[in-house]
Short mmCIF file of C-alpha atoms and ligand atoms in Angstrom, two decimals:
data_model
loop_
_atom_site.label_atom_id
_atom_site.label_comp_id
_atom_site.label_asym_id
_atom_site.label_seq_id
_atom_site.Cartn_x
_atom_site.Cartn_y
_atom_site.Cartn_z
CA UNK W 1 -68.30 204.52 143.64
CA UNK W 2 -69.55 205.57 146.96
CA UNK W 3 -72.29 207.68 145.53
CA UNK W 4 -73.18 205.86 143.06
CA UNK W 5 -74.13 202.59 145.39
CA UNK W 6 -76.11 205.49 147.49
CA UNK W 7 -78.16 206.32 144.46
CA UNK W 8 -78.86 202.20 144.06
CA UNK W 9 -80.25 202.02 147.45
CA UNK W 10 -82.05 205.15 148.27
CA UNK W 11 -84.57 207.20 146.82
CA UNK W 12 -83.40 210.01 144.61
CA UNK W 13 -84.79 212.96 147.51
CA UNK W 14 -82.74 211.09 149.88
CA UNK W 15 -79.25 211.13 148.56
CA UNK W 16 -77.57 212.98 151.12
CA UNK W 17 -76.27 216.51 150.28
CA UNK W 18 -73.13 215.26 151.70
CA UNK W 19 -72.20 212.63 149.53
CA UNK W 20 -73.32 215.20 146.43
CA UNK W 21 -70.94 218.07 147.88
CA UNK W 22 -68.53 215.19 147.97
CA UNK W 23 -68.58 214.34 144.24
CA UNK W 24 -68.37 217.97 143.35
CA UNK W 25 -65.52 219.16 145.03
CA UNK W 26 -63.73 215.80 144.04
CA UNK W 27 -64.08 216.71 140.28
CA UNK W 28 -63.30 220.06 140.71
CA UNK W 29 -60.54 219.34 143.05
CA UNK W 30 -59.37 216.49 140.22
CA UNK W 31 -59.49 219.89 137.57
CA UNK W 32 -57.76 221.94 139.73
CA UNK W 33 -55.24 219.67 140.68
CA UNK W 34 -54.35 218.19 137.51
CA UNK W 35 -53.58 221.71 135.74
CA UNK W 36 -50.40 221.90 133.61
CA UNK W 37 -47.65 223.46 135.95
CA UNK W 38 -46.57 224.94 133.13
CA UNK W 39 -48.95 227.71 133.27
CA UNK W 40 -49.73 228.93 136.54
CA UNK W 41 -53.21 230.09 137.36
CA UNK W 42 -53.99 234.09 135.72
CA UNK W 43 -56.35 236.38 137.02
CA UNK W 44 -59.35 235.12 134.82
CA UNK W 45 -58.74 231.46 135.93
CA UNK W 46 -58.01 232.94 139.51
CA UNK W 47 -61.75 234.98 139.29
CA UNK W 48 -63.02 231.82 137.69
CA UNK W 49 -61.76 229.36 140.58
CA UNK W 50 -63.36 231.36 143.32
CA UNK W 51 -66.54 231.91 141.21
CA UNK W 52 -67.07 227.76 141.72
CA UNK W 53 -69.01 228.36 145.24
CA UNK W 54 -71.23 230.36 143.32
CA UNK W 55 -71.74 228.08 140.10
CA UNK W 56 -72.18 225.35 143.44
CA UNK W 57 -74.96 227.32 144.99
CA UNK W 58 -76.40 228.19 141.64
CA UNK W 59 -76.85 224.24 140.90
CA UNK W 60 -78.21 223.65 144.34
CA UNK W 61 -80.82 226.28 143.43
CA UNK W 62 -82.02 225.51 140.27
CA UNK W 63 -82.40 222.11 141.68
CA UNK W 64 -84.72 222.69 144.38
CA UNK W 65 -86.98 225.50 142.20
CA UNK W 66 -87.44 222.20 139.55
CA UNK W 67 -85.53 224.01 136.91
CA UNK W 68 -82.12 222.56 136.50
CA UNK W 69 -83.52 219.75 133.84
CA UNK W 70 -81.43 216.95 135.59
CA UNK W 71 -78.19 218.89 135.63
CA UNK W 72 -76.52 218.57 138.89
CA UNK W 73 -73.20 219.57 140.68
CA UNK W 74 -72.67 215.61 140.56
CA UNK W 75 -73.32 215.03 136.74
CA UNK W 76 -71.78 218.24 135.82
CA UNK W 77 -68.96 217.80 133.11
CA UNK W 78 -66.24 219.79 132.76
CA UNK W 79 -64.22 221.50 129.43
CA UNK W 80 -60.58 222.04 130.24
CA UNK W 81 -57.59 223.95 128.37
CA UNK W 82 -56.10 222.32 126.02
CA UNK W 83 -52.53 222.05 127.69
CA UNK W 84 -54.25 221.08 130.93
CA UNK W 85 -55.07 217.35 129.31
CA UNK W 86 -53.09 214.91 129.69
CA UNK W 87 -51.11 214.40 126.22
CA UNK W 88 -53.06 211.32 125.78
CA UNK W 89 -56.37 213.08 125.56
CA UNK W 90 -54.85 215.32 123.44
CA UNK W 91 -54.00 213.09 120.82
CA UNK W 92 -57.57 211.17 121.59
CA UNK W 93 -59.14 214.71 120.63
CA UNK W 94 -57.10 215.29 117.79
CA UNK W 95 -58.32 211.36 116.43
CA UNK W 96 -61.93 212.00 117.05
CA UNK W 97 -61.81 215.14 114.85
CA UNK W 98 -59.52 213.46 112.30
CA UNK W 99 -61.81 210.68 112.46
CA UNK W 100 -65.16 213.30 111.83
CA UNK W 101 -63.10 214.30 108.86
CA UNK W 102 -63.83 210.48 107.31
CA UNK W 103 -67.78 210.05 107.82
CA UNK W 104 -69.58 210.51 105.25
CA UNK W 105 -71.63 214.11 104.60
CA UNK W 106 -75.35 214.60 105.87
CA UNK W 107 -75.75 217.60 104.51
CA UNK W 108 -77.95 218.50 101.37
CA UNK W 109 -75.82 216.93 98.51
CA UNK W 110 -77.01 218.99 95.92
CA UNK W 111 -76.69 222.27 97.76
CA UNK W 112 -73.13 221.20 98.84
CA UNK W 113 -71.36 219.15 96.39
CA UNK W 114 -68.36 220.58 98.29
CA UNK W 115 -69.20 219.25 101.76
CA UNK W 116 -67.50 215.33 101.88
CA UNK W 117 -67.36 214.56 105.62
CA UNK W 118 -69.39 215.12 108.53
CA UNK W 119 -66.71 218.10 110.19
CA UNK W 120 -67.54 219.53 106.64
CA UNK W 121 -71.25 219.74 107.74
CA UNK W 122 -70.23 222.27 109.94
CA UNK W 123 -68.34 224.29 107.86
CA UNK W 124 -71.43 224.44 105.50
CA UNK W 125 -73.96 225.32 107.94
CA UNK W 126 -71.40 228.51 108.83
CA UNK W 127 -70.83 229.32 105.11
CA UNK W 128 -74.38 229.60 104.31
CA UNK W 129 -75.45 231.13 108.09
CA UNK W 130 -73.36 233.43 108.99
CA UNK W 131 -75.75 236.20 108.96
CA UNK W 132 -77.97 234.80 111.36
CA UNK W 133 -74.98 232.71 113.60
CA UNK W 134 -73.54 236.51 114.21
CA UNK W 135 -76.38 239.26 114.66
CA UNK W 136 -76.52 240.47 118.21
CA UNK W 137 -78.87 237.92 119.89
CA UNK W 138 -77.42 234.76 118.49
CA UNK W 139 -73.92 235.33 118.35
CA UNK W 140 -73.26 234.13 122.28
CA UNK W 141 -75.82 231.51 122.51
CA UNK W 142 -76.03 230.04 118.61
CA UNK W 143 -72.70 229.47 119.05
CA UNK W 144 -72.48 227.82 122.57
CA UNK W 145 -75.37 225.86 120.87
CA UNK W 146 -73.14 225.21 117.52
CA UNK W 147 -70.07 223.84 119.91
CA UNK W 148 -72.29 221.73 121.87
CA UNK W 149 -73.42 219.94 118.65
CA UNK W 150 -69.93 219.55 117.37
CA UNK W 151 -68.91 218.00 120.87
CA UNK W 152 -71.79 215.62 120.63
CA UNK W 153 -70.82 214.41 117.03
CA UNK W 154 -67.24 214.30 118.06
CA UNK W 155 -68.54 211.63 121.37
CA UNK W 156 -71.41 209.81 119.56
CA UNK W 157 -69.81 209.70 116.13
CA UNK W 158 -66.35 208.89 116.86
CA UNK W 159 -66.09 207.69 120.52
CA UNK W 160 -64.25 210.43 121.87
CA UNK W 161 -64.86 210.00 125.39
CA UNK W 162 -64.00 213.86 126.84
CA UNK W 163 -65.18 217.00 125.97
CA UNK W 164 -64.41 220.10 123.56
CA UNK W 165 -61.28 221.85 124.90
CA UNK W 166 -61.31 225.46 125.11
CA UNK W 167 -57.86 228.05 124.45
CA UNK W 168 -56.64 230.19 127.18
CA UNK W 169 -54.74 232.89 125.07
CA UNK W 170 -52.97 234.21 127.85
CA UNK W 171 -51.23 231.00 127.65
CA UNK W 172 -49.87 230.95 124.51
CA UNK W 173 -49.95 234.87 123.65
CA UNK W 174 -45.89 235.33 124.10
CA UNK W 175 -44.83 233.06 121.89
CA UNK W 176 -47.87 230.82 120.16
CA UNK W 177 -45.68 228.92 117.59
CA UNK W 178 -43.79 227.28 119.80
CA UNK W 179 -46.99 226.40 122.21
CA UNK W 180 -48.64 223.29 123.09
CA UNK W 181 -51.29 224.35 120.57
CA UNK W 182 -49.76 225.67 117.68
CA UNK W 183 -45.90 223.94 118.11
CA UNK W 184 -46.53 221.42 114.86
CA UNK W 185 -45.75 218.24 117.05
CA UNK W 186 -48.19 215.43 116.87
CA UNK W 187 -50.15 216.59 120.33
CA UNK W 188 -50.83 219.91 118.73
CA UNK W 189 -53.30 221.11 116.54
CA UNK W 190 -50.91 221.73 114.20
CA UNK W 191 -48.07 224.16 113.14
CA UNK W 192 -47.89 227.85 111.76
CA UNK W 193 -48.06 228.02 107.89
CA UNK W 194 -45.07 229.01 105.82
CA UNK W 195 -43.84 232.47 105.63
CA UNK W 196 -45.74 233.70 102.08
CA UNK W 197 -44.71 237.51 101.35
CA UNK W 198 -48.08 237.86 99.91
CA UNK W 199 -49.41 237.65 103.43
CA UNK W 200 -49.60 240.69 104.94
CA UNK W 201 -52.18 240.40 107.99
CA UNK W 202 -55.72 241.61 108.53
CA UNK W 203 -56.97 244.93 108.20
CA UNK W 204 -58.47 246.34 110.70
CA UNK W 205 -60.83 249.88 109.37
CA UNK W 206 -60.66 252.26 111.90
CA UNK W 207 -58.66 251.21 114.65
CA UNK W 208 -55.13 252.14 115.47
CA UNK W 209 -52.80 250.33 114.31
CA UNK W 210 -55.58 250.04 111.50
CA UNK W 211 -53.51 245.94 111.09
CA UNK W 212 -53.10 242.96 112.60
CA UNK W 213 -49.45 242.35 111.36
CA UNK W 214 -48.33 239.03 109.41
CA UNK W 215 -47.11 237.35 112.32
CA UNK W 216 -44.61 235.31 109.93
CA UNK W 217 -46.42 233.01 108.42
CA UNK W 218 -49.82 232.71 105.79
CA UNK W 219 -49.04 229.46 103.73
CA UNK W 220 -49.73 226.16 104.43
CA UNK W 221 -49.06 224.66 107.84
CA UNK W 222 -46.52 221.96 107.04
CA UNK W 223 -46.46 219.66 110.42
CA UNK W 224 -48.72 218.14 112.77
CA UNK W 225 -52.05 216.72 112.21
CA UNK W 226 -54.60 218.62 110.15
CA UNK W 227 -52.28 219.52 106.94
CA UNK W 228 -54.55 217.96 103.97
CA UNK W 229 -58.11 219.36 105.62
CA UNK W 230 -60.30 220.78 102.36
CA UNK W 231 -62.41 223.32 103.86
CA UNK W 232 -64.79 225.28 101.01
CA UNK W 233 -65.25 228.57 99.59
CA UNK W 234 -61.80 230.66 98.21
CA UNK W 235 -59.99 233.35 99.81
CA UNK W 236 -58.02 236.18 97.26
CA UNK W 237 -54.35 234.41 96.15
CA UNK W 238 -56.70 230.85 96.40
CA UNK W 239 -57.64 228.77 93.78
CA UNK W 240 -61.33 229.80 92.69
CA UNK W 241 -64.24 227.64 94.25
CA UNK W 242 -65.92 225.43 91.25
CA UNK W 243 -69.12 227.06 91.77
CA UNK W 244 -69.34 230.96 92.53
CA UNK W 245 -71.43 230.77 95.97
CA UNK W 246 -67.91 228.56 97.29
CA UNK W 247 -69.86 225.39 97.98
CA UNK W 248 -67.75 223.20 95.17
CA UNK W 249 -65.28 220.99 96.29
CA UNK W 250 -62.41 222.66 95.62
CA UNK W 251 -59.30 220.76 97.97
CA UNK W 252 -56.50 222.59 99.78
CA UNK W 253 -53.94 223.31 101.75
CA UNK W 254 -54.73 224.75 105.49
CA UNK W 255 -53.42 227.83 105.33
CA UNK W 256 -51.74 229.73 108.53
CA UNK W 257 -50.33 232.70 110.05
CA UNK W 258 -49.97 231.89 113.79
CA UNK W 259 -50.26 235.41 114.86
CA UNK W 260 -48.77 237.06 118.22
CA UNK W 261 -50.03 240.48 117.46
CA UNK W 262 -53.16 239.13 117.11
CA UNK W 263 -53.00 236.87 120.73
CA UNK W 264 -51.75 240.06 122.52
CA UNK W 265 -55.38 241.28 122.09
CA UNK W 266 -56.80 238.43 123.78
CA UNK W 267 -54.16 238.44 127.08
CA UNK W 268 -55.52 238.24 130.84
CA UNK W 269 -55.65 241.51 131.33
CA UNK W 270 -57.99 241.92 128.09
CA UNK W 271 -60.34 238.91 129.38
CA UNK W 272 -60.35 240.26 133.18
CA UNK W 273 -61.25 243.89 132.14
CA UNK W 274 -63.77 242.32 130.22
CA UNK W 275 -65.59 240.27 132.79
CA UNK W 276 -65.00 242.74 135.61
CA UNK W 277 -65.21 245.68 134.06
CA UNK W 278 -68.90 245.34 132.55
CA UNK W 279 -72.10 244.97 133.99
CA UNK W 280 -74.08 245.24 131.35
CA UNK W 281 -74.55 242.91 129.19
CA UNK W 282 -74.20 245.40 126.12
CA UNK W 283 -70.87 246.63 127.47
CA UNK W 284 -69.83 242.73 127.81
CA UNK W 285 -70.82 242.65 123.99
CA UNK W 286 -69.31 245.48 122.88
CA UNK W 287 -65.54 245.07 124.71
CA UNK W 288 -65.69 241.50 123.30
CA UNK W 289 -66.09 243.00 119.80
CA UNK W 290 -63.50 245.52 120.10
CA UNK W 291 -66.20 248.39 119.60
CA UNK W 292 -65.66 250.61 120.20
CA UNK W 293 -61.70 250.00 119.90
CA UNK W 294 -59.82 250.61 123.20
CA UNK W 295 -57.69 253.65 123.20
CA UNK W 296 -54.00 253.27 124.21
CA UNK W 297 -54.03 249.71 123.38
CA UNK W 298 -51.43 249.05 120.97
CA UNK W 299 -53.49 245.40 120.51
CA UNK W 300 -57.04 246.68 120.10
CA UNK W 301 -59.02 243.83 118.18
CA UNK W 302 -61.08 242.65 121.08
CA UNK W 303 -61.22 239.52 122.28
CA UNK W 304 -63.07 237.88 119.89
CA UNK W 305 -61.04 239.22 116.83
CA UNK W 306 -58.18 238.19 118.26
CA UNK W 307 -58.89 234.42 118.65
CA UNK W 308 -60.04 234.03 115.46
CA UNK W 309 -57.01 235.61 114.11
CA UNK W 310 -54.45 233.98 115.90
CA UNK W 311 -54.86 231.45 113.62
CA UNK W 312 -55.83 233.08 110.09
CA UNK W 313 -55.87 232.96 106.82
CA UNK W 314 -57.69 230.12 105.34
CA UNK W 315 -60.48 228.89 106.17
CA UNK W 316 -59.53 230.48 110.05
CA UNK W 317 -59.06 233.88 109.05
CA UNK W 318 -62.56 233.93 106.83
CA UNK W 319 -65.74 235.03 109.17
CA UNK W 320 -67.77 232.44 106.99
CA UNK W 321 -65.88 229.50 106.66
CA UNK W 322 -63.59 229.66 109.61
CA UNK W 323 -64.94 226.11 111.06
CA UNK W 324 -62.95 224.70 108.71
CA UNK W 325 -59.86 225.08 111.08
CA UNK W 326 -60.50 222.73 113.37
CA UNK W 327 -59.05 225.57 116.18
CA UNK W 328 -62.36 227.41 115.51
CA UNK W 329 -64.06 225.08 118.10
CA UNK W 330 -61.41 225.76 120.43
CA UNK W 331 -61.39 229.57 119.95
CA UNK W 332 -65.28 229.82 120.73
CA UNK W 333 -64.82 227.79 123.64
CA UNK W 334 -62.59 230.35 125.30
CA UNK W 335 -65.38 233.19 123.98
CA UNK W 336 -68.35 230.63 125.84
CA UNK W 337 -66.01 230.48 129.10
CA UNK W 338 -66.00 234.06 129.13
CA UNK W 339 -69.61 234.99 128.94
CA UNK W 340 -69.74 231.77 131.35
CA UNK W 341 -67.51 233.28 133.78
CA UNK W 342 -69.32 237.12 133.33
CA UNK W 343 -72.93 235.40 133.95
CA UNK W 344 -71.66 233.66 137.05
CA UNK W 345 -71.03 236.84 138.74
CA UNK W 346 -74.63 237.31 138.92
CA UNK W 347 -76.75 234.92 137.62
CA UNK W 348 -80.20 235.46 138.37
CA UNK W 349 -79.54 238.74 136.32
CA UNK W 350 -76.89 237.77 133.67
CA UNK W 351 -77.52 234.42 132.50
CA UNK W 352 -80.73 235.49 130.38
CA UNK W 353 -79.23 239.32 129.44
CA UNK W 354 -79.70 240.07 126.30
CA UNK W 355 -77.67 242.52 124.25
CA UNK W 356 -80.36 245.43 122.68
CA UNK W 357 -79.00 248.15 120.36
CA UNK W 358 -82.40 248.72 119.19
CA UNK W 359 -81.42 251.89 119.83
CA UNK W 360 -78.63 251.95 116.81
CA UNK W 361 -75.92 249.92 117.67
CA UNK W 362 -72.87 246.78 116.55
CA UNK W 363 -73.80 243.24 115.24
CA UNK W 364 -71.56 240.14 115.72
CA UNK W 365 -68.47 240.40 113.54
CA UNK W 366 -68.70 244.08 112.69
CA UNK W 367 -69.05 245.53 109.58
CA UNK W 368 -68.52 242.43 107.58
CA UNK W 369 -71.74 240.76 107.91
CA UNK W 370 -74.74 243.90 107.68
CA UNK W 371 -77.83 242.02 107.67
CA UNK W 372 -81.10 242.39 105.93
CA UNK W 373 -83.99 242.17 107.87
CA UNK W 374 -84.60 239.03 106.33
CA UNK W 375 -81.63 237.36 106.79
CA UNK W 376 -82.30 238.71 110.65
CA UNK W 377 -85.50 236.96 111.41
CA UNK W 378 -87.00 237.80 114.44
CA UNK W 379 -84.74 240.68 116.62
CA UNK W 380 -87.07 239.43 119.47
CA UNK W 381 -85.44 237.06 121.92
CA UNK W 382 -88.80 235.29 123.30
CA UNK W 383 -89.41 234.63 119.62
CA UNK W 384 -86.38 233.35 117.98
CA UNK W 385 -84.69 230.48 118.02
CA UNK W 386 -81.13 228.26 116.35
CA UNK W 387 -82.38 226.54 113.66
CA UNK W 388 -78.75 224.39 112.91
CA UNK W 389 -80.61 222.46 110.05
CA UNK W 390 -79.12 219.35 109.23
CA UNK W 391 -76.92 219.44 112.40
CA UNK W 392 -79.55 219.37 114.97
CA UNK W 393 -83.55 220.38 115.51
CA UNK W 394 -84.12 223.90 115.91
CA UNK W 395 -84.23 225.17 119.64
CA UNK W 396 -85.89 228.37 121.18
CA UNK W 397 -82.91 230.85 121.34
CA UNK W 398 -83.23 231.53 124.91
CA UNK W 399 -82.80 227.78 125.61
CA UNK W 400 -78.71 228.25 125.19
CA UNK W 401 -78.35 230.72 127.96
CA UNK W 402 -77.30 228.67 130.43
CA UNK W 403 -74.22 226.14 130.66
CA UNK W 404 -76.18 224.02 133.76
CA UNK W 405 -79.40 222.99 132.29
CA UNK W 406 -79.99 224.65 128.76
CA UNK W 407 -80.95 223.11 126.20
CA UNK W 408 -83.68 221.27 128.57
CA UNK W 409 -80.82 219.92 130.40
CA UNK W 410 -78.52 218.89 127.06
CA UNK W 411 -76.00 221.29 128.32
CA UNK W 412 -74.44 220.78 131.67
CA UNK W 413 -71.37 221.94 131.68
CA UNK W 414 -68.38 223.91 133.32
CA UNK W 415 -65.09 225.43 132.35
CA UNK W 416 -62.13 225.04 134.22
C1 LIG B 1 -84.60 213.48 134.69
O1 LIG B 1 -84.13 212.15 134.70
C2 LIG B 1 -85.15 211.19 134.95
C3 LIG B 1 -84.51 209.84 135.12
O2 LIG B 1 -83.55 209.60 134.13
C4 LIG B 1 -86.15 211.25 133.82
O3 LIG B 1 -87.19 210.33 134.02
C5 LIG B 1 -86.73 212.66 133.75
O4 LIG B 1 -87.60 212.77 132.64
C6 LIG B 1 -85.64 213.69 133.63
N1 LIG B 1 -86.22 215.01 133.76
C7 LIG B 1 -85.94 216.01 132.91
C8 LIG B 1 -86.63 217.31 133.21
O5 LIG B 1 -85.18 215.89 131.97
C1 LIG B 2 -45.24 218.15 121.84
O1 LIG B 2 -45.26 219.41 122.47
C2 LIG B 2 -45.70 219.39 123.81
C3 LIG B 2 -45.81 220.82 124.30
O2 LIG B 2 -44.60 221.49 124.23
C4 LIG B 2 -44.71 218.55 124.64
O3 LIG B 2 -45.13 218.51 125.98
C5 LIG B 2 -44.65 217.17 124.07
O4 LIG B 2 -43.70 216.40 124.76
C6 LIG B 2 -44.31 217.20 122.59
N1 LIG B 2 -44.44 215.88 122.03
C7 LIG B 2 -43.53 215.33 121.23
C8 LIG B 2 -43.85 213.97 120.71
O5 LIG B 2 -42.51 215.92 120.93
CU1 LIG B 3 -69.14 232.05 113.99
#
C-alpha cells in the first residue's frame, strides 16, 4: 500500500530506494516465512536463500544500466514448491490446469486431429519438436521459454491467479507416494499407477545399474485429479495411435510408476554438487544430463533423468510426449531453478553461457533424440531463436537467458 501511494505521487526516478528495498525483502520475507515446516530448508534452498542479496544487487544493476525491461526487485514474482502453498492454491493450481484441459484446441486441426484442448497444444508442440526443444542450446532456455507460456495460458486462460510451482525432489525422494505431490488426495497431482508386472522400469544403456527399477507401479493412477487426461502418441503394451506419426486421438488412461529409485538421483546432494561443483557452463550441462554417469553412485541418472522419471510411463516417461503429465511443468521448473540458482553465482558471466561441444560432444536427452542438421537449425546462439508456433511468436534464443528481464521483460521471476 505504502509504495504503491509513493509511486501515485512522485515521479518514477524518485521513488525512494528505501521504500523499494522495503517491498523486496517483505515478499521474500513472506516466501521465506510461509515455507511448509514440514520440510526444513536443504543445502540447495540454503545456497539459494543467501544467493537473494545477489539476485537483489543484480536487479538494482540492470536497472540503472537501462536493461532490466521494467523488471524490478518490487514487481518481481515469485514460483514456490509445491508443498510450500497453501493447500488452497494447490487445489486453485490443480483447477486452472483441469480447467486448460476444457478449452478448446488452437492448434492446426488437420495436423492434430488428436489435440482437443488447449493443455493438449502443448503436448503437440513437444511431440512434433522435440528435436529442436532438446539440442544443446535450446534445451535450458526453450524450455524456461515453453513453461513461461504454459504459466501465462494457465493465468490469462483460466484465472489462475499464482504462478507455475516447481518440485524440490529432495522433498519427496524417501518416500514420493505418500508425498504432498504424488499421495492421490485431492491437493495432489495425483497418485502412483497400479502395480502392472509388465512394467519393469527404464533402461538406462551404459550406466551402472544399466535400470531405473519399477518403483511399484506402471498402470493407471487411480486417485486424485488428473485420472481421465488423453495425452497422444502410444507407448509399447498401449493401444496403437489412429494415425502412425501418434497425432490421432486415441484416449487413455495416465499411466504411472511413482519411482524412488529414480528421485534418489535427483536428492540435495545431487542438485548442490551440481551448482557448486561446476563452473562451466558445459560441466553444468553435462552433470545435469548424467554424462558422463557418476561413478559410485548407485542412482546415476542425473538430475534431469531423474525428474522426468519419477513419474513415468505414459505420456511422463516418453521424451516426446511427456507434457502430457501435467507434473512435466513442475519437473522443468525444478531443472529452470537450478540453472537459476547456478547463473546467480555469477551473473555477469553465467546468465548468457552457452553450452559448445562443437568440439564432439552430448545433446539434450541423450541418445534418444540424434538430430539432423536440419532438424538443428542454426547451432549458432546469436542466430537462433524458439519458434513455439501456435503457442506463442518466435523469440531470439538468447532472449530466455535471464529470469529478471528476458523475454524483453515478459519474464521476471524468482524461485524460492
Ligand atoms: C516500462 O513501463 C512503462 C510504463 O508502463 C512503459 O511505458 C515502457 O514502455 C516500459 N519499458 C519497457 C522497456 O518495457
Ligand atoms: C492431502 O495430503 C496433504 C499432504 O500430505 C495433506 O496435508 C492434506 O491434509 C491432505 N488432504 C486431504 C483432503 O486429505
Ligand atoms: Cu522437453
Amino acid at each position: 500500500m505504502r509504495s504503491t501511494l509513493t509511486a501515485f505521487l512522485l515521479p518514477a526516478s524518485l521513488l525512494s530506494e528505501g521504500v523499494k528495498a522495503e517491498a523486496w525483502q517483505t515478499k521474500i520475507q513472506a516466501a521465506i516465512s510461509s515455507r511448509n515446516p514440514a520440510y526444513p530448508p536443504d543445502s540447495v534452498d540454503k545456497l539459494a536463500d543467501a544467493t537473494l542479496p545477489k539476485v537483489e544487487a543484480w536487479l538494482k544493476k540492470k536497472e540503472a544500466d537501462g536493461t532490466n525491461f521494467n523488471c524490478t526487485a518490487e514487481n518481481v514474482v515469485v514460483r514456490r514448491e509445491w508443498s510450500d502453498l497453501p493447500i488452497p492454491e494447490r487445489e486453485e493450481y490443480i483447477r486452472a490446469v483441469t480447467c486448460h484441459m476444457t478449452l478448446p484446441s488452437r492448434a492446426p486441426k488437420s495436423r492434430f486431429p488428436g489435440a482437443i484442448s488447449r493443455f493438449d497444444d502443448f503436448v503437440a508442440y513437444h511431440m512434433t519438436h522435440a528435436a529442436e526443444l532438446h539440442d544443446t542450446i535450446h534445451l535450458f532456455p526453450a524450455h524456461k521459454q515453453f513453461l513461461w507460456v504454459y504459466e501465462q495460458a494457465l493465468r490469462n486462460e483460466c484465472g489462475y491467479k499464482g504462478y507455475q510451482p516447481y518440485m524440490n525432489y529432495d522433498r519427496y525422494a524417501e518416500d514420493p507416494i505418500h508425498s504432498p505431490m504424488f499421495n492421490g488426495n485431492s491437493s495432489s497431482m495425483g497418485g502412483n499407477g497400479e502395480f502392472d508386472p509388465q512394467y519393469t522400469g527404464v533402461p538406462q544403456a551404459g550406466r551402472n545399474p544399466n535400470i531405473i527399477e519399477s518403483g511399484g507401479g506402471g498402470g493407471c493412477i487411480t486417485s486424485g485429479p488428473f485420472s481421465d487426461t488423453s495425452p497422444v502418441r502410444h507407448l509399447p503394451g498401449i493401444p496403437p495411435n489412429p494415425k502412425p506419426d501418434g497425432t490421432g486421438y486415441n484416449p487413455r488412461c495416465l499411466r504411472r510408476d511413482i519411482n524412488r529409485n529414480a528421485a534418489l538421483g535427483a536428492t540435495a546432494a545431487h542438485a548442490f554438487s551440481l551448482i557448486t561443483s561446476n563452473d562451466n557452463i558445459n560441466g553444468f550441462y553435462n552433470q545435469i544430463l548424467g554424462t558422463p554417469p557418476a561413478k559410485n553412485d548407485p542412482y546415476p541418472w542425473g538430475i534431469h533423468t531423474s525428474g522426468h522419471y519419477i513419474h513415468a510411463v505414459d505420456p511422463g516417461g516418453d521424451p516426446a510426449t511427456s507434457p502430457g503429465d501435467p507434473v512435466f511443468y513442475f519437473h522443468h521448473g525444478a531443472v529452470d531453478r537450478l540453472w537459476w540458482v547456478w547463473q546467480m553465482q555469477d551473473p555477469d558471466r553465467r546468465i548468457n553461457a552457452v553450452p559448445d561441444f562443437s568440439g564432439g560432444g552430448h545433446t539434450g536427452h541423450g541418445r534418444r533424440l540424434l538430430l539432423t542438421k536440419r532438424q538443428r537449425g542454426t547451432m549458432d546462439p546469436t542466430k537462433a531463436v524458439i519458434d513455439l508456433e501456435w503457442l506463442a511468436p518466435s523469440i531470439p534464443l538468447m532472449e530466455a537467458h535471464e529470469s529478471l528481464g528476458g523475454n524483453k521483460g515478459a519474464f521476471c521471476y524468482i524461485y524460492i
